[in-house]
Coordinates of C-alpha atoms and ligand atoms in Angstrom, one line a residue:
M1 CA 3.7 -2.1 -31.7
T2 CA 6.0 -2.5 -34.6
G3 CA 6.5 -1.9 -38.3
H4 CA 9.5 0.2 -37.3
P5 CA 12.6 -2.0 -37.7
L6 CA 14.2 -1.5 -34.3
T7 CA 13.6 -2.6 -30.8
D8 CA 9.9 -2.7 -30.9
D9 CA 10.1 -5.2 -33.7
A10 CA 12.1 -7.4 -31.4
I11 CA 10.4 -6.8 -28.1
P12 CA 6.6 -6.9 -28.8
H13 CA 5.3 -5.0 -25.8
A14 CA 7.9 -2.4 -26.0
P15 CA 7.1 1.1 -27.2
P16 CA 7.2 1.9 -30.9
L17 CA 10.0 4.1 -31.9
A18 CA 8.9 7.6 -32.7
G19 CA 10.2 9.4 -35.7
P20 CA 11.7 8.4 -39.0
A21 CA 13.1 5.0 -38.4
T22 CA 13.3 4.6 -42.1
A23 CA 14.4 7.1 -44.7
P24 CA 11.6 9.4 -46.0
G25 CA 9.9 8.4 -49.3
P26 CA 11.6 8.9 -52.7
A27 CA 12.5 12.4 -53.8
T28 CA 9.7 12.4 -56.4
D29 CA 7.1 11.8 -53.7
P30 CA 8.4 13.5 -50.6
V31 CA 6.3 13.2 -47.4
R32 CA 5.1 16.6 -46.2
S33 CA 6.0 16.3 -42.5
D34 CA 3.7 17.8 -40.0
W35 CA 5.9 17.2 -37.0
N36 CA 9.1 15.6 -35.8
P37 CA 8.4 13.0 -33.1
R38 CA 11.9 13.4 -31.8
G39 CA 12.2 17.2 -32.4
P40 CA 13.2 19.8 -29.8
Q41 CA 9.6 20.6 -28.8
V42 CA 8.8 16.9 -28.0
R43 CA 12.2 16.5 -26.2
R44 CA 11.6 19.5 -24.1
N45 CA 8.2 18.5 -22.8
P46 CA 6.5 15.5 -24.5
V47 CA 3.2 15.8 -22.8
A48 CA 2.8 19.5 -23.7
A49 CA 4.0 18.8 -27.2
Y50 CA 1.3 16.1 -27.7
D51 CA -1.3 18.5 -26.2
E52 CA -0.3 21.2 -28.7
L53 CA -0.3 18.7 -31.7
R54 CA -3.7 17.4 -30.7
S55 CA -5.2 20.9 -31.2
R56 CA -3.0 22.1 -34.1
C57 CA -2.7 18.9 -36.2
P58 CA -4.7 16.0 -34.7
V59 CA -3.8 13.6 -37.5
A60 CA -0.1 14.3 -38.1
R61 CA 2.3 12.7 -40.5
D62 CA 6.0 12.5 -39.7
A63 CA 8.9 12.4 -42.2
S64 CA 8.9 8.6 -42.2
G65 CA 5.4 8.7 -43.6
A66 CA 3.8 7.3 -40.4
W67 CA 0.6 8.9 -39.1
T68 CA 0.0 9.7 -35.4
L69 CA -3.5 10.1 -34.1
F70 CA -3.8 12.4 -31.2
T71 CA -7.5 12.8 -30.3
H72 CA -9.5 10.6 -28.1
A73 CA -12.1 10.0 -30.8
D74 CA -9.7 9.1 -33.5
V75 CA -7.5 6.9 -31.3
T76 CA -10.6 5.1 -30.0
A77 CA -12.1 4.6 -33.5
A78 CA -8.8 3.2 -34.8
A79 CA -8.4 0.8 -31.8
L80 CA -12.0 -0.4 -32.3
G81 CA -11.7 -0.5 -36.1
H82 CA -10.0 -3.8 -36.3
E83 CA -10.9 -4.4 -40.0
S84 CA -9.3 -1.2 -41.3
F85 CA -6.5 -1.0 -38.7
S86 CA -4.5 -4.2 -38.5
N87 CA -2.0 -5.2 -35.8
A88 CA 0.2 -7.1 -38.2
V89 CA 2.8 -4.4 -38.1
S90 CA 5.9 -6.5 -37.7
R91 CA 7.8 -9.0 -39.7
H92 CA 8.4 -10.8 -36.3
L93 CA 5.9 -13.2 -34.6
Q94 CA 4.1 -11.2 -31.9
V95 CA 1.7 -13.2 -29.8
P96 CA -1.0 -12.0 -29.3
N97 CA -0.4 -8.3 -30.1
G98 CA 0.7 -8.7 -33.7
L99 CA -2.2 -11.0 -34.6
D100 CA -5.6 -10.2 -36.2
G101 CA -8.9 -11.9 -36.6
P102 CA -9.6 -15.5 -35.4
T103 CA -6.0 -16.3 -34.7
H104 CA -5.8 -13.4 -32.4
T105 CA -9.0 -14.4 -30.7
A106 CA -7.7 -17.9 -30.0
F107 CA -4.4 -16.8 -28.5
R108 CA -6.1 -14.0 -26.6
A109 CA -8.4 -16.5 -24.9
L110 CA -5.3 -18.5 -23.8
V111 CA -3.5 -15.4 -22.5
E112 CA -6.6 -14.2 -20.5
R113 CA -6.7 -17.4 -18.5
F114 CA -3.5 -16.2 -16.7
F115 CA -5.0 -13.0 -15.4
T116 CA -8.4 -14.0 -13.9
P117 CA -9.5 -12.6 -10.6
E118 CA -8.8 -15.9 -8.9
R119 CA -5.3 -16.0 -10.2
M120 CA -4.6 -12.5 -9.1
S121 CA -6.0 -13.2 -5.6
A122 CA -3.7 -16.2 -5.3
L123 CA -0.7 -14.1 -6.5
E124 CA -1.4 -11.1 -4.2
P125 CA 0.5 -12.5 -1.1
V126 CA 3.5 -13.3 -3.3
V127 CA 3.6 -9.8 -4.8
Q128 CA 3.1 -8.4 -1.3
R129 CA 6.1 -10.2 0.0
V130 CA 8.2 -8.9 -2.9
A131 CA 7.0 -5.3 -2.2
T132 CA 7.5 -5.5 1.6
D133 CA 11.0 -6.9 1.2
L134 CA 12.0 -4.3 -1.3
V135 CA 10.6 -1.3 0.6
G136 CA 12.2 -2.8 3.7
Q137 CA 15.6 -2.4 2.1
L138 CA 15.1 1.3 1.4
E139 CA 16.5 3.8 3.9
V140 CA 13.9 5.8 5.7
P141 CA 14.6 8.7 6.0
G142 CA 16.5 8.8 2.7
P143 CA 16.4 9.5 -1.0
I144 CA 15.1 7.2 -3.7
D145 CA 14.7 7.2 -7.5
A146 CA 11.1 6.0 -7.9
V147 CA 11.8 4.7 -11.4
A148 CA 14.7 2.6 -10.1
V149 CA 12.6 1.2 -7.3
G150 CA 9.9 0.4 -9.9
S151 CA 12.4 -1.4 -12.1
R152 CA 13.7 -3.7 -9.4
F153 CA 10.2 -4.3 -8.1
A154 CA 9.0 -5.2 -11.6
V155 CA 11.8 -7.7 -12.2
R156 CA 11.2 -9.4 -8.8
A157 CA 7.4 -9.4 -9.1
Q158 CA 7.4 -10.7 -12.7
T159 CA 10.0 -13.4 -12.0
A160 CA 8.0 -14.5 -8.9
W161 CA 4.8 -14.7 -11.0
L162 CA 6.4 -16.7 -13.8
G163 CA 8.4 -19.0 -11.5
W164 CA 11.8 -17.9 -12.7
P165 CA 14.8 -18.2 -10.4
A166 CA 15.7 -15.2 -8.2
G167 CA 19.2 -15.5 -9.6
L168 CA 18.1 -14.0 -12.8
E169 CA 17.4 -10.6 -11.2
E170 CA 20.7 -9.0 -12.0
D171 CA 20.7 -10.3 -15.6
L172 CA 17.2 -8.9 -16.1
M173 CA 18.1 -5.6 -14.5
Q174 CA 21.1 -5.3 -16.8
W175 CA 19.0 -6.3 -19.7
M176 CA 16.5 -3.5 -19.0
Q177 CA 19.3 -1.0 -18.9
D178 CA 20.8 -2.3 -22.2
N179 CA 17.5 -2.4 -23.9
H180 CA 16.8 1.2 -22.9
A181 CA 20.2 2.3 -24.2
A182 CA 19.8 0.3 -27.4
T183 CA 16.4 1.8 -28.1
R184 CA 17.8 5.2 -27.7
S185 CA 20.8 4.5 -29.9
R186 CA 18.4 3.5 -32.8
D187 CA 21.3 1.2 -33.9
R188 CA 19.7 -1.9 -35.4
S189 CA 22.6 -4.2 -34.6
R190 CA 22.5 -3.2 -30.9
T191 CA 18.7 -3.7 -30.6
T192 CA 19.0 -7.0 -32.4
E193 CA 21.7 -8.1 -30.0
V194 CA 19.7 -7.1 -27.0
A195 CA 16.6 -8.8 -28.3
Q196 CA 18.5 -12.0 -28.9
R197 CA 20.0 -11.9 -25.4
F198 CA 16.5 -11.8 -24.0
D199 CA 15.3 -14.7 -26.2
A200 CA 18.3 -16.7 -24.9
I201 CA 17.3 -16.0 -21.3
I202 CA 13.7 -17.2 -22.0
R203 CA 14.8 -20.2 -24.0
S204 CA 17.1 -21.3 -21.2
L205 CA 14.1 -21.4 -18.9
T206 CA 11.9 -23.3 -21.3
D207 CA 14.7 -25.8 -22.0
V208 CA 15.0 -26.6 -18.3
R209 CA 11.3 -27.3 -18.1
R210 CA 11.3 -29.4 -21.3
E211 CA 14.2 -31.5 -20.1
A212 CA 12.5 -32.0 -16.7
G213 CA 9.3 -33.4 -18.3
D214 CA 6.9 -34.4 -15.6
G215 CA 9.3 -33.1 -13.0
A216 CA 9.1 -29.5 -14.3
P217 CA 8.2 -26.9 -11.7
D218 CA 4.5 -26.3 -11.3
D219 CA 4.5 -22.6 -12.3
V220 CA 3.1 -20.2 -14.9
T221 CA 5.9 -20.8 -17.4
T222 CA 5.4 -24.6 -17.3
E223 CA 1.6 -24.1 -17.6
L224 CA 2.0 -21.9 -20.6
M225 CA 4.3 -24.5 -22.2
R226 CA 1.6 -27.2 -21.8
A227 CA -1.3 -25.1 -23.0
Q228 CA -3.1 -25.7 -26.2
V229 CA -4.6 -23.4 -28.8
D230 CA -7.1 -24.6 -31.3
G231 CA -6.5 -28.2 -30.1
R232 CA -2.7 -28.1 -30.7
E233 CA 0.3 -27.4 -28.6
L234 CA 2.1 -24.1 -28.9
S235 CA 5.3 -23.9 -31.0
D236 CA 8.5 -22.9 -29.3
D237 CA 8.4 -19.6 -31.1
E238 CA 4.9 -18.9 -29.9
I239 CA 5.8 -19.7 -26.3
V240 CA 8.9 -17.4 -26.4
S241 CA 6.9 -14.6 -28.0
I242 CA 4.2 -14.7 -25.3
L243 CA 6.8 -14.8 -22.5
R244 CA 8.7 -12.0 -24.2
N245 CA 5.5 -9.9 -24.4
W246 CA 4.8 -10.5 -20.7
T247 CA 8.3 -9.5 -19.6
G248 CA 10.3 -7.6 -22.2
G249 CA 8.2 -4.5 -22.4
D250 CA 6.2 -4.7 -19.2
L251 CA 9.2 -4.5 -16.9
G252 CA 9.9 -1.1 -18.4
S253 CA 6.2 0.0 -18.3
M254 CA 5.9 -1.0 -14.7
A255 CA 9.0 1.0 -13.8
L256 CA 7.7 4.1 -15.6
C257 CA 4.2 3.7 -14.0
T258 CA 5.8 3.5 -10.6
G259 CA 7.8 6.7 -11.3
V260 CA 4.6 8.6 -12.4
V261 CA 2.5 7.4 -9.5
L262 CA 5.0 8.0 -6.6
T263 CA 5.9 11.4 -8.0
Y264 CA 2.3 12.5 -8.3
L265 CA 1.7 11.4 -4.7
A266 CA 4.8 13.3 -3.6
D267 CA 3.5 16.4 -5.3
Q268 CA -0.1 15.9 -3.9
P269 CA 0.3 15.6 -0.1
E270 CA -3.5 15.7 0.4
L271 CA -4.1 12.7 -1.9
Q272 CA -1.2 10.9 -0.2
A273 CA -2.9 11.5 3.2
R274 CA -6.1 10.2 1.8
L275 CA -4.5 7.0 0.7
R276 CA -2.7 6.6 4.0
S277 CA -6.1 7.0 5.8
G278 CA -7.2 3.7 4.3
V279 CA -9.1 3.4 1.1
S280 CA -10.6 0.2 -0.5
D281 CA -8.6 -1.6 -3.2
R282 CA -11.2 -0.5 -5.7
E283 CA -10.9 3.1 -4.9
F284 CA -7.1 2.8 -4.8
D285 CA -7.0 1.2 -8.3
A286 CA -9.3 4.0 -9.7
I287 CA -6.8 6.6 -8.3
L288 CA -3.9 4.8 -9.9
D289 CA -5.7 4.7 -13.2
E290 CA -6.4 8.4 -13.0
I291 CA -2.9 9.4 -12.1
L292 CA -1.7 7.4 -15.1
R293 CA -4.3 9.0 -17.4
I294 CA -3.0 12.5 -16.5
D295 CA 0.6 11.6 -17.3
D296 CA 0.4 8.3 -19.3
P297 CA 3.9 6.9 -19.7
F298 CA 2.8 4.2 -22.2
V299 CA 2.7 6.5 -25.1
A300 CA 1.7 4.6 -28.3
N301 CA 0.8 1.5 -30.2
R302 CA 1.0 0.8 -33.8
R303 CA -1.4 -0.3 -36.5
I304 CA -1.2 -0.6 -40.3
T305 CA -4.2 0.3 -42.5
T306 CA -5.7 -2.5 -44.6
E307 CA -7.6 -0.1 -46.9
P308 CA -7.9 3.6 -47.6
V309 CA -9.4 5.4 -44.6
T310 CA -10.2 9.0 -43.8
V311 CA -9.3 10.1 -40.3
G312 CA -9.9 13.6 -39.1
G313 CA -10.3 14.8 -42.7
R314 CA -7.0 13.3 -43.9
E315 CA -6.7 10.5 -46.4
L316 CA -4.7 7.5 -45.3
A317 CA -3.8 5.0 -48.0
A318 CA -3.9 1.2 -47.6
G319 CA -0.6 0.0 -45.9
D320 CA 0.0 3.3 -44.1
R321 CA 1.6 3.0 -40.7
V322 CA -0.4 4.6 -37.9
L323 CA 0.4 5.3 -34.2
L324 CA -2.3 5.6 -31.6
N325 CA -1.1 8.1 -29.1
W326 CA -2.7 7.1 -25.8
T327 CA -1.0 9.9 -23.9
A328 CA -2.5 12.6 -26.0
A329 CA -5.9 10.9 -26.2
N330 CA -6.0 10.6 -22.4
R331 CA -5.7 14.4 -22.1
D332 CA -8.2 15.4 -24.8
P333 CA -10.1 18.4 -23.5
R334 CA -13.2 17.4 -25.5
I335 CA -13.5 14.4 -23.2
F336 CA -11.6 15.6 -20.1
A337 CA -12.6 19.3 -19.9
D338 CA -9.6 20.1 -17.7
P339 CA -7.2 17.2 -18.5
D340 CA -5.2 17.9 -15.3
A341 CA -8.2 17.8 -13.0
F342 CA -8.2 14.7 -10.9
D343 CA -11.5 12.8 -11.1
P344 CA -11.0 9.1 -10.8
V345 CA -14.7 8.2 -10.9
G346 CA -15.9 10.6 -13.5
N347 CA -13.0 10.0 -15.9
A348 CA -12.8 6.2 -15.5
P349 CA -15.1 5.3 -18.4
Y350 CA -13.0 7.3 -20.9
N351 CA -9.6 6.3 -19.5
L352 CA -7.4 4.7 -22.3
V353 CA -4.2 3.9 -20.3
Y354 CA -4.7 0.2 -21.0
G355 CA -6.1 0.6 -24.5
I356 CA -9.5 -0.3 -25.8
G357 CA -10.9 -2.9 -28.3
K358 CA -9.8 -6.4 -28.9
H359 CA -6.2 -5.7 -28.0
V360 CA -7.0 -4.0 -24.7
C361 CA -4.3 -4.9 -22.2
P362 CA -5.0 -8.4 -20.8
G363 CA -2.2 -7.8 -18.2
R364 CA -4.1 -4.9 -16.6
P365 CA -5.2 -6.9 -13.5
L366 CA -1.6 -7.8 -12.9
A367 CA -0.2 -4.4 -13.6
T368 CA -2.8 -2.8 -11.3
L369 CA -2.1 -5.4 -8.5
E370 CA 1.6 -4.8 -8.7
L371 CA 1.3 -1.0 -8.6
R372 CA -1.2 -1.0 -5.8
V373 CA 0.7 -3.4 -3.6
L374 CA 4.0 -1.5 -4.1
T375 CA 2.4 1.9 -3.5
R376 CA 0.7 0.7 -0.4
A377 CA 4.0 -0.8 0.9
A378 CA 5.8 2.5 0.2
L379 CA 3.1 4.5 2.1
A380 CA 3.1 2.0 5.0
A381 CA 6.8 2.3 5.5
T382 CA 6.9 6.1 5.6
A383 CA 5.2 9.1 7.2
V384 CA 5.7 11.2 4.1
I385 CA 6.9 10.8 0.5
E386 CA 8.1 14.2 -0.8
P387 CA 9.9 15.7 -3.8
D388 CA 13.6 15.9 -3.5
P389 CA 14.6 19.6 -3.8
D390 CA 18.3 18.7 -4.3
R391 CA 17.9 16.5 -7.4
P392 CA 16.0 17.5 -10.5
R393 CA 13.5 15.2 -12.2
E394 CA 14.3 14.1 -15.7
R395 CA 11.6 13.4 -18.2
E396 CA 11.9 10.3 -20.4
L397 CA 12.2 10.9 -24.1
P398 CA 10.0 9.5 -26.8
P399 CA 9.1 6.8 -27.6
V400 CA 8.2 6.3 -23.9
G401 CA 6.8 8.8 -21.4
G402 CA 7.0 9.4 -17.7
F403 CA 10.3 10.0 -16.0
A404 CA 13.8 8.8 -16.7
T405 CA 14.6 9.5 -13.0
A406 CA 12.2 10.5 -10.4
P407 CA 14.1 11.6 -7.2
L408 CA 12.0 11.6 -4.1
R409 CA 12.6 11.6 -0.4
L410 CA 11.2 9.2 2.1
R411 CA 10.5 10.3 5.6
Ligands
LIG501 C1 2.4 -1.5 -16.6 C2 1.4 -1.0 -17.1 C3 0.8 -1.5 -18.5 C4 0.3 -0.6 -19.4 C5 0.1 0.9 -19.2 C6 -0.2 -1.4 -20.5 C7 -0.8 -0.9 -21.6 C8 -1.2 -1.7 -22.7 C9 -1.9 -1.1 -23.8 C10 -2.3 0.3 -24.0 C11 -2.2 -2.2 -24.7 C12 -3.0 -2.1 -26.0 C13 -2.1 -2.3 -27.2 C14 -2.8 -2.1 -28.5 O1 -3.9 -1.7 -28.6 O2 -2.1 -2.3 -29.5 C15 -1.6 -3.3 -24.1 C16 -1.6 -4.6 -24.7 C17 -1.1 -5.7 -24.1 N1 -0.5 -5.8 -22.8 FE1 -0.2 -4.3 -21.5 N2 0.2 -2.7 -20.3 C18 0.8 -2.8 -19.0 C19 1.2 -3.9 -18.4 C20 1.1 -5.2 -18.9 C21 1.4 -6.4 -18.2 C22 2.0 -6.5 -16.8 C23 1.2 -7.5 -19.1 C24 1.4 -8.9 -18.9 C25 2.2 -9.5 -18.0 C26 0.7 -6.9 -20.3 C27 0.4 -7.6 -21.4 C28 -0.2 -7.1 -22.6 C29 -0.4 -7.9 -23.8 C30 -0.2 -9.4 -23.9 C31 -1.0 -7.0 -24.7 C32 -1.5 -7.3 -26.1 C33 -2.9 -7.8 -26.1 C34 -3.5 -8.1 -27.5 O3 -2.9 -7.8 -28.5 O4 -4.5 -8.7 -27.5 N3 0.6 -5.5 -20.1 N4 -1.0 -3.0 -22.9

C-alpha cells in the first residue's frame, strides 16, 4: 500500500495516501490530471465522488502521476495480474504485502497458519469476553460513537489475540489517534515519528520474549518469533514488519468497519430486528460483508506496473503507480445493478471488501470474527440501536472511508 512516501510507507496495512504526495512531474512533461483525490468533491462525499469518477473517467490520473482504477473489472484484473502489477511499492520492508513471487508465497503460507478455522474457534471465547466487557461498560440508554467503540474494541481484541499486556491499551489508543493526525498532516517528519514509536512498542514486546528464552509466554507473538520460512528463522525486521501489518493498520480498519456496520444497522431497523431474532454465524457474516460492500471504508491498495499495460483504453508505462479503489469497484453498477440494494447472498461472489488474488486479506477470518462478536454483543445489550438526531455524523476523509464519528443512541 505504498510508494507514497508518508504514513503508508511506514505502516504497511495502512491506507495509501490519496493525491499528490510528491510534486507533479517536470514542467516539460506535465501530468494531465483527471481528478484531485483530495479535492472538494471527494471531501464532500467520497463515495459519491468515486461513483461519479467510475462512470466519467474509470482510469484516472492525478497530479502526482498515480493512476486510480475505479471499475470492478479493472480492479479485479489488476489484483489478479500479479506479473504486470507488482506489490513492491515501498522502499520499506513490508511482509507479506510488499512482496511478490515466491518470496511472497513463502511468507504468505506462514501468515495463513495464524488464521485457520481451528485458531479462530479457539480465539472466539477470548474475543467474546472482550466484547461483552466493553459493551457492558456502555451506558444503556445512552449515546455512543460507534467508531470510538470500534477503536477500543480493536485494541483490546488484537492485544488479547497477540498476547500483549492489557497495560498497552492506552498507549495503543493514543498511537491510533496520533497516527490518524499524522496521516492527515501529510508531514513526513510526523509520520516517521509515529511509525518509529509503533516499532518501539513492538520491539519492546519481542525483546521481552527473546530475553525470556524458553520461559517466553506461549502466545501468538512468541510463536511468530519461533516460526521458520524456507527453513530459516525470521529476521527481527521481518517479525516486526508482520506484527506491524497485523496491528498498525488493522486497528484503524476495524474501527472504521464497526462505524459503518453499526450505523447501517441503526438506519435499517428491520435488518436490526432480523439479526436480533437470531441468525446463524454464516448468515451474519454474509450480512456484514454486504454492509461493508455498500460503504467500503478500506478504500484502496497500491501497485506498481512492471511493464507497459493498457487499462480501460489508457496506456500505463512501466513503473507507474496504480491505486485499486475497492470502494468504487464494490459499487460498480455493471456488477451490482443497484449498488445500494442489499443482497448478501447474490452479491457475495463479487464482493471485493477483502481484496482478491494472491494478496487477498489473510486476516479476513479474524476481522469477521471480531466484527460479528462485537455486533452481536451490542445487539444483545440493547433493545434498539438508533441514529442520534442531536449529533451529526462526520465522514472520514480520503485516504480512508467510512465515518470519522458515528454518533448513535443505545436504548
Ligand atoms: C478490518 C477489516 C479488514 C479489511 C477491510 C481488510 C482488507 C484487506 C484488503 C483489501 C487486502 C488486499 C490488499 C492488496 O491486494 O494489496 C488486505 C490484505 C492484508 N490484510 Fe487485511 N483487512 C482487514 C483486516 C485485517 C486483519 C484483522 C488482519 C490481520 C490481523 C489483516 C491482514 C492483512 C494482511 C497481512 C494483508 C496482506 C496480504 C498479502 O499481501 O498477501 N487484515 N486486507
